[in-house]
XYZ file of C-alpha atoms in Angstrom:
126
model
C -0.084 0.383 0.054
C 1.038 3.269 -0.833
C 2.193 5.789 2.300
C 3.173 8.753 2.327
C 3.901 9.839 6.104
C 5.082 13.671 6.443
C 7.170 14.959 9.898
C 8.639 17.862 11.339
C 5.855 19.952 12.173
C 5.389 22.078 15.070
C 4.933 25.551 17.050
C 7.282 28.467 16.233
C 7.694 32.015 16.724
C 7.673 33.891 14.085
C 10.872 34.710 12.260
C 12.083 31.379 12.952
C 12.432 27.878 10.821
C 11.183 25.000 10.618
C 12.092 21.795 7.995
C 9.730 19.091 7.279
C 10.024 15.948 5.508
C 7.874 13.415 3.782
C 8.816 9.223 3.043
C 7.123 7.356 0.246
C 6.834 3.737 0.640
C 5.469 1.742 -1.640
C 6.179 3.056 -4.779
C 8.763 4.256 -7.494
C 9.795 7.212 -6.171
C 12.267 8.224 -8.689
C 8.934 8.509 -11.181
C 6.262 11.209 -9.018
C 6.571 14.227 -9.464
C 6.225 15.499 -5.218
C 4.937 18.284 -3.717
C 4.001 20.395 -0.420
C 0.250 21.849 0.136
C -1.269 23.208 3.250
C -4.321 23.816 4.203
C -5.197 26.731 6.870
C -9.042 25.585 9.108
C -11.651 27.571 6.494
C -9.718 27.579 4.006
C -8.975 25.884 0.853
C -5.836 23.452 0.058
C -2.954 25.362 -1.313
C 0.394 24.403 -3.149
C 3.713 25.740 -1.506
C 6.059 24.229 -3.387
C 6.402 22.195 -6.296
C 9.976 19.859 -7.347
C 9.916 17.697 -11.046
C 11.092 13.379 -10.418
C 15.006 14.333 -10.732
C 14.843 17.240 -8.379
C 16.298 19.816 -10.855
C 12.690 22.003 -11.503
C 10.991 23.754 -8.907
C 8.045 25.861 -8.406
C 6.852 27.977 -5.205
C 3.823 30.375 -4.312
C 4.343 33.546 -4.169
C 3.599 33.672 -1.159
C 6.707 31.597 0.203
C 9.213 32.260 -3.091
C 13.031 32.905 -1.152
C 11.379 31.715 2.071
C 10.650 28.278 1.675
C 13.265 25.192 -0.468
C 11.634 22.056 -1.313
C 14.337 19.405 -2.699
C 13.997 15.769 -2.685
C 16.331 11.877 -1.997
C 15.338 9.643 -4.713
C 18.020 7.525 -2.816
C 15.964 7.628 0.438
C 12.862 8.015 -0.709
C 12.577 11.306 1.156
C 10.849 15.195 0.492
C 12.015 17.734 2.267
C 10.652 21.081 3.067
C 12.770 24.002 5.050
C 10.464 26.825 5.785
C 12.567 29.907 7.180
C 11.362 33.528 7.998
C 8.083 31.574 9.112
C 4.928 34.265 10.051
C 1.815 33.525 11.098
C 0.051 33.776 8.438
C 2.078 30.261 7.499
C 0.063 28.555 9.754
C -1.472 25.303 8.535
C -1.332 21.548 7.986
C 1.266 20.647 5.848
C 0.707 17.492 2.857
C 3.353 16.073 1.000
C 1.743 14.551 -2.535
C 2.499 12.511 -5.168
C 1.800 12.828 -8.771
C 3.456 10.814 -11.645
C 5.375 12.492 -14.107
C 3.759 14.313 -17.249
C 4.338 17.960 -18.909
C 3.134 19.569 -16.364
C 5.396 18.637 -13.527
C 6.402 20.152 -11.327
C 3.349 21.762 -10.215
C 1.061 23.620 -7.245
C -1.877 22.898 -8.601
C -3.646 19.812 -6.018
C -5.500 18.986 -9.414
C -2.173 16.828 -10.669
C -1.587 14.791 -7.439
C -3.342 11.643 -6.724
C -1.115 10.534 -3.293
C -1.699 12.543 -0.115
C -0.120 12.071 3.090
C -1.900 13.083 6.581
C -0.248 16.240 7.413
C 2.056 17.382 10.004
C 0.941 20.757 11.822
C 2.640 24.136 11.560
C 2.382 26.904 14.333
C 3.325 30.116 13.651
C 3.043 32.757 16.607
C 3.553 36.635 15.961
């Protein structure tokens, strides 16, 4: 059974940093585009960052560009999101997602992903 499992969430003060991790199992990981999404209470799930299957190409939402870095380690089936200069508005549940390679990869559209983790909570206090 395919599984994506996130870790690394927590509570941090504004201006702080966190690194999220996601481990994938039971998939040919290097054949998948990967992404990070987040969802705050009462809001729709939004794309944060995406990375191509080879890890060469990335894409970011404008609200996080320059503050967040997505990366992957295909040898370990791992996906990472380094988050710096965190703001209160970054507070949300963060999800990793996998989607089969397509011309749209990398993507921050949720419609390009069909596998999702359970999420890890990030809370930023001001």
